[in-house]
Coordinates of C-alpha atoms and ligand atoms in Angstrom, one line a residue:
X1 CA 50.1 80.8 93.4
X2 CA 48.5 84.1 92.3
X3 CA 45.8 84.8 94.9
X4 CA 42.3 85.7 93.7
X5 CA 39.2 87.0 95.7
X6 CA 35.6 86.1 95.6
X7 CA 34.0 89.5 94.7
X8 CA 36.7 90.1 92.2
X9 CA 35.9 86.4 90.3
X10 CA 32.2 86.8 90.7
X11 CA 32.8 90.7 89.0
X12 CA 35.0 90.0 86.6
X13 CA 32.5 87.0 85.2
X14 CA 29.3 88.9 85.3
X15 CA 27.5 88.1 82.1
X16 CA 30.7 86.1 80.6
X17 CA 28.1 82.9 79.3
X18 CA 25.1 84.7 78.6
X19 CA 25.8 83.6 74.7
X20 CA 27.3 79.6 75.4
X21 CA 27.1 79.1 71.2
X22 CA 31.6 79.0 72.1
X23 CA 30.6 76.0 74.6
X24 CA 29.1 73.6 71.5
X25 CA 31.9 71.6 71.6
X26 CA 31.8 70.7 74.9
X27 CA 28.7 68.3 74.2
X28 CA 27.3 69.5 77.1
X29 CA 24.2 67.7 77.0
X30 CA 25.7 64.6 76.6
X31 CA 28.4 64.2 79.2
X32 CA 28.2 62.5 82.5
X33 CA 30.9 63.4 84.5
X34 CA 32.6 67.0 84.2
X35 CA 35.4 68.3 86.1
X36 CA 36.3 71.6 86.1
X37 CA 39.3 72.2 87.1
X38 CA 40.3 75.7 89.1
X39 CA 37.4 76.1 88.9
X40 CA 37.6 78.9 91.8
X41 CA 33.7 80.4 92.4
X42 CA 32.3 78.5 90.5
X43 CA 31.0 80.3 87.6
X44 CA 31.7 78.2 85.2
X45 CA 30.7 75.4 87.1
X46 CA 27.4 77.2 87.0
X47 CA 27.1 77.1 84.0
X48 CA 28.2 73.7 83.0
X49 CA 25.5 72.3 85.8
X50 CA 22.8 74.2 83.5
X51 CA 23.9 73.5 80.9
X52 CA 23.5 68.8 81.0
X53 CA 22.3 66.8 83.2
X54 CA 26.2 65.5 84.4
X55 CA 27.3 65.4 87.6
X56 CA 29.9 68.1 88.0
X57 CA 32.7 68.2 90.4
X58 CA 34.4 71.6 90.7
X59 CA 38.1 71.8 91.9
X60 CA 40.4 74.2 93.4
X61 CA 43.6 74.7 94.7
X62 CA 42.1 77.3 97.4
X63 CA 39.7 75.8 99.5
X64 CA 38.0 79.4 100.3
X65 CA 36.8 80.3 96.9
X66 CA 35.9 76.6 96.4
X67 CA 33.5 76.8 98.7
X68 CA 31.6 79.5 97.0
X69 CA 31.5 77.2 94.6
X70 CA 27.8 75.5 93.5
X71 CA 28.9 71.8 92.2
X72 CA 27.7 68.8 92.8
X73 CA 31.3 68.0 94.2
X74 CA 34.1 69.9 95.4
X75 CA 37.3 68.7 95.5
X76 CA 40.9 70.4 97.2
X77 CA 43.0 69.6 95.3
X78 CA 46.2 70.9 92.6
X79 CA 45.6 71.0 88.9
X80 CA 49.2 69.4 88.1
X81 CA 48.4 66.6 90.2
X82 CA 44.8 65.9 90.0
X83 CA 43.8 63.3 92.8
X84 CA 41.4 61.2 90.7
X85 CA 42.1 58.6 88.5
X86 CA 42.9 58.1 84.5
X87 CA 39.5 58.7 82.7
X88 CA 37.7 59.5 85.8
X89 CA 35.5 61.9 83.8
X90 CA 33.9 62.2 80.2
X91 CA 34.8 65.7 80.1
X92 CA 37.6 67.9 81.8
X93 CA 37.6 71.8 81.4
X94 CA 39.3 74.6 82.8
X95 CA 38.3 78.6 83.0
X96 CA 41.1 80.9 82.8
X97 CA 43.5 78.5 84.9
X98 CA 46.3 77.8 82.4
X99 CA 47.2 81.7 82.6
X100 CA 47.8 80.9 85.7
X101 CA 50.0 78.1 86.5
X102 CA 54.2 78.2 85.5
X103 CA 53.8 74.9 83.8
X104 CA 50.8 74.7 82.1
X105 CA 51.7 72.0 79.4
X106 CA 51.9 69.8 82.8
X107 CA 48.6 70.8 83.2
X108 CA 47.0 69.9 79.9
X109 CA 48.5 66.7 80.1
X110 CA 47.4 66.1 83.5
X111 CA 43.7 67.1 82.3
X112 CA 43.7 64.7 79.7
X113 CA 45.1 61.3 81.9
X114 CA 41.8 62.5 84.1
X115 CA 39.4 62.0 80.5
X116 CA 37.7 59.4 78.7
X117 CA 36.9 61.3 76.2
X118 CA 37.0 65.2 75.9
X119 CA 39.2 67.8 77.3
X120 CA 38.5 71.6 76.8
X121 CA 40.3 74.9 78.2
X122 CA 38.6 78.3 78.1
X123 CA 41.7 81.0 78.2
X124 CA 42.2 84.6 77.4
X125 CA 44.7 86.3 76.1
X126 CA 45.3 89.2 78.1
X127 CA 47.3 91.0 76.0
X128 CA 44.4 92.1 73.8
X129 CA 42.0 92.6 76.0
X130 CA 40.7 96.4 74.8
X131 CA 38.7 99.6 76.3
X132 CA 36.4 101.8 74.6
X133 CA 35.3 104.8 77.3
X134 CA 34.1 107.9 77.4
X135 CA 36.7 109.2 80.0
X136 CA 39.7 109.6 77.4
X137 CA 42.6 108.9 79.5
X138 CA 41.5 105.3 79.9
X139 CA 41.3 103.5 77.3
X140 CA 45.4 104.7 77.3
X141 CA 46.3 104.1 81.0
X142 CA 44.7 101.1 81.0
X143 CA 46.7 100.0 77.8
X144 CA 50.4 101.0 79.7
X145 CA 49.7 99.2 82.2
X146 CA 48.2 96.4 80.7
X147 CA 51.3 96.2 78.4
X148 CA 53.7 96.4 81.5
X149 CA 51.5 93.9 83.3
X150 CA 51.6 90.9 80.8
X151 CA 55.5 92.2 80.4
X152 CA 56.1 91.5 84.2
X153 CA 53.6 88.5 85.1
X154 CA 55.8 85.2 85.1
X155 CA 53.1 83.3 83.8
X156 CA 51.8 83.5 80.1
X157 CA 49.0 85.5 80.4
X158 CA 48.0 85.8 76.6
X159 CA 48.1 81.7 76.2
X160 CA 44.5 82.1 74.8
X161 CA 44.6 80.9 71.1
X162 CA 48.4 78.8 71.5
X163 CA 46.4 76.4 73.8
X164 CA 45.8 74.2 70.5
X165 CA 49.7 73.3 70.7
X166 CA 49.4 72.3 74.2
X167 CA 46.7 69.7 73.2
X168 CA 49.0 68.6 70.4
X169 CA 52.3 67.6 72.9
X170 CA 49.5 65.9 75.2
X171 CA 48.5 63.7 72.2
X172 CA 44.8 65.0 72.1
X173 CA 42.9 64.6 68.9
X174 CA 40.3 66.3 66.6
X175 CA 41.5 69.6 68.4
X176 CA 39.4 72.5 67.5
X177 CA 39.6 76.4 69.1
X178 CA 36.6 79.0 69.1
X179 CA 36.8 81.9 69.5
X180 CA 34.8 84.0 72.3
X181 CA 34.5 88.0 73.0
X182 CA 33.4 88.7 76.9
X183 CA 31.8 92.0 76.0
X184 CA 31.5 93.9 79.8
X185 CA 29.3 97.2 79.4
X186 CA 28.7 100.2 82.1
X187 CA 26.3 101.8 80.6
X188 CA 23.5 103.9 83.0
X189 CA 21.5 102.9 84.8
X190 CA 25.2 101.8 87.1
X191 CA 24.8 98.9 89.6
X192 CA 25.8 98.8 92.8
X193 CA 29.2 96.7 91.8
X194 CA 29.6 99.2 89.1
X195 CA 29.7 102.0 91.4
X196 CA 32.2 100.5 94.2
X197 CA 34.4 99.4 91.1
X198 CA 34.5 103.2 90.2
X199 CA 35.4 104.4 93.4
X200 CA 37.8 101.6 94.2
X201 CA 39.7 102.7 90.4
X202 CA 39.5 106.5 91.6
X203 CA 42.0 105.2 95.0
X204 CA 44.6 103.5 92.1
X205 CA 44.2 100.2 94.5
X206 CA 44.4 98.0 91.9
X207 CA 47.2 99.2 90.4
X208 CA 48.8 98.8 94.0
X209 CA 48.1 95.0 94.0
X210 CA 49.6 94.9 90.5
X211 CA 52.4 96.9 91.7
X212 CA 54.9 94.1 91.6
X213 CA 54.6 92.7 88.1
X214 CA 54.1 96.6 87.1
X215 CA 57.6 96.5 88.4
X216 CA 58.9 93.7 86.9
X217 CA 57.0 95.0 83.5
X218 CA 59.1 98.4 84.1
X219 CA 57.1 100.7 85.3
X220 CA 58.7 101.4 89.0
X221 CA 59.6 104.1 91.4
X222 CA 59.0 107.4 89.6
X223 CA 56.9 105.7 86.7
X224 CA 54.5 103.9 88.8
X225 CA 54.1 107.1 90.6
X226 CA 53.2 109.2 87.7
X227 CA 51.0 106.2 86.1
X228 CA 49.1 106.2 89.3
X229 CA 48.4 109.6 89.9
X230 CA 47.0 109.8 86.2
X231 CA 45.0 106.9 86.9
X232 CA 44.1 108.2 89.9
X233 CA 42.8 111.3 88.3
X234 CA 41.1 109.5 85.5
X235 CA 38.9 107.5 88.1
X236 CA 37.7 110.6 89.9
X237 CA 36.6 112.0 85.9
X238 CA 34.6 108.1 86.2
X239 CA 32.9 109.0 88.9
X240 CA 32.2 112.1 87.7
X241 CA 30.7 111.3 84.4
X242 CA 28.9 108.9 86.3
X243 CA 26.9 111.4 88.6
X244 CA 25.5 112.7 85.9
X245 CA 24.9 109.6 84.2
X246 CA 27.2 110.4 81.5
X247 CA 29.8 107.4 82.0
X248 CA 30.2 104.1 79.1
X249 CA 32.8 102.2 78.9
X250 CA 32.6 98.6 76.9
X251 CA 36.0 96.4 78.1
X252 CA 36.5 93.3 75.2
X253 CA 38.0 90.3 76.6
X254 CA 38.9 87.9 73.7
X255 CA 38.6 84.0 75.1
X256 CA 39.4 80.7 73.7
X257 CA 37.6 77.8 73.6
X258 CA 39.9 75.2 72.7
X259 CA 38.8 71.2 73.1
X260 CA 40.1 67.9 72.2
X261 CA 39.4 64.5 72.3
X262 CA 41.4 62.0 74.0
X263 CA 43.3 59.6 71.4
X264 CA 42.0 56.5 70.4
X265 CA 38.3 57.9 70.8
X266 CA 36.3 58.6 67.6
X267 CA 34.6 61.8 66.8
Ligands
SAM1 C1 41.4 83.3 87.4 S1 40.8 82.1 88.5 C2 39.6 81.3 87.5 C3 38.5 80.7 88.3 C4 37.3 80.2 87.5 N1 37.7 79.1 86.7 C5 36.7 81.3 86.7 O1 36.9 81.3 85.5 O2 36.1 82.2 87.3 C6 42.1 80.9 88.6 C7 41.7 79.8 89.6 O3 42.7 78.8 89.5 C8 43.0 78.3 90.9 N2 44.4 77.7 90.8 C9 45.6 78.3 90.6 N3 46.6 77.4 90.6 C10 46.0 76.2 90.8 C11 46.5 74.9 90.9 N4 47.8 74.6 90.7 N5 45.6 73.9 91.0 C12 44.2 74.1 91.2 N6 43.7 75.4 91.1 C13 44.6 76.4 90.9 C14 42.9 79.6 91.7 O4 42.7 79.3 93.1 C15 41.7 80.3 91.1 O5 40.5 79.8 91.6

């Protein structure tokens, strides 16, 4: 199981549901029991508390991040083989969990034996994420390695919009799938997260943790050593530009709201 850490969920989500119009066909005000499944953090948990008056159980494979996590319930427990029973909950949702897993049409079926009624996944596809920046070199490192990244992952990290098949093999109904850009900004005035994340790129350490699936995508010995010395040198022109409060960047992350309704149930 990939491993993830606190700070880097709670980062990576900063300002994700600021605009929830993609979550309308949740029927969030109207469910009563939500599970959300890896839910990790717990920032869509957050959100899904906030947003009805349900009782939400967040669950995660990973007991430490799950206890970050603000939900009326927390559960241990593995999304393939989800210890509750058939129809447990009115709603069942996932954030950016299918990504994750080697089998995730054993997932979405597992997700809908735990609904009455709806089931909904919220997954990117990684493969088009893009970069705008005012440091040239990044928008173009961060696309090669991006590209050798989703080449070398073993799981299917651009799933986003196909999750509408996976509903169909688990039988779901009255599927739908919406759209939704994560827009992240640095713009001035930089926060303090904005700043470490700067530093932390102008060390190449992220690339290190990738350096496996870099390797797998093809970029190893002698390539991963060039890519990281540019990247390296691209982070110090980051912290650069932003001394002098010259730094943007805008980083589009395209999601996928996909949700279906358990068969038999009418819309
Ligand atoms: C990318 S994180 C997403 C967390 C959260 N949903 C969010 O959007 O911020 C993926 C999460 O799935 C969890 N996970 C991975 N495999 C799992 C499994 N088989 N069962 C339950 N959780 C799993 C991880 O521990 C992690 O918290």
């Amino acid at each position: 199981m990939r491993r993830f850490s606190a700070d880097y969920l709670s980062e990576t989500r900063r300002g994700m549901w600021e605009h929830r119009d993609a979550l309308a066909d949740l029927q969030l005000a109207s469910r009563e029991r939500v599970l959300d499944v890896g839910c990790g953090t717990g920032e869509l948990t957050r959100v899904l508390r906030e947003e009805s008056d349900a009782t939400v159980v967040g669950l995660d494979a990973d007991p430490e991040l799950l206890a970050h996590a603000d939900a009326d319930e927390r559960v241990v427990g593995d999304a393939t083989r989800l210890p509750v029973r058939d129809g447990a909950f009115d709603l069942v949702v996932c954030q950016a969990l299918l990504i994750n897993l080697p089998d995730p049409r054993a997932a979405v079926e597992e997700l809908a034996r735990a609904s009455s009624d709806l089931v909904a996944v919220v997954e990117p596809d990684n493969a088009a994420v893009t970069v705008d920046s005012t440091v040239p070199a990044e928008s173009r490192l961060t696309e090669r390695a991006r590209e050798a990244y989703v080449r070398g992952v073993p799981t299917d990290v651009d799933l986003g919009a196909d999750a509408a098949d996976l509903f169909a093999d688990a039988g779901l109904d009255d599927v739908r799938t919406t759209r939704y850009d994560h827009v992240r900004r640095v713009e001035p005035p930089y926060g303090e997260a904005e700043l470490e994340a700067a530093a932390r790129k102008a060390t190449g350490e992220r690339l290190a943790d990738q350096r496996a699936e870099l390797a797998a995508g093809g970029v190893d010995g002698d390539a991963y050593d060039a890519l990281r010395a540019e990247w390296r040198e691209m982070g110090r022109e980051v912290v650069e530009q932003m001394q002098t409060a010259d730094y943007e960047r805008e980083e589009t992350i395209p999601f996928f709201v996909t949700v279906g309704r358990v068969s038999g149930r009418d819309a």
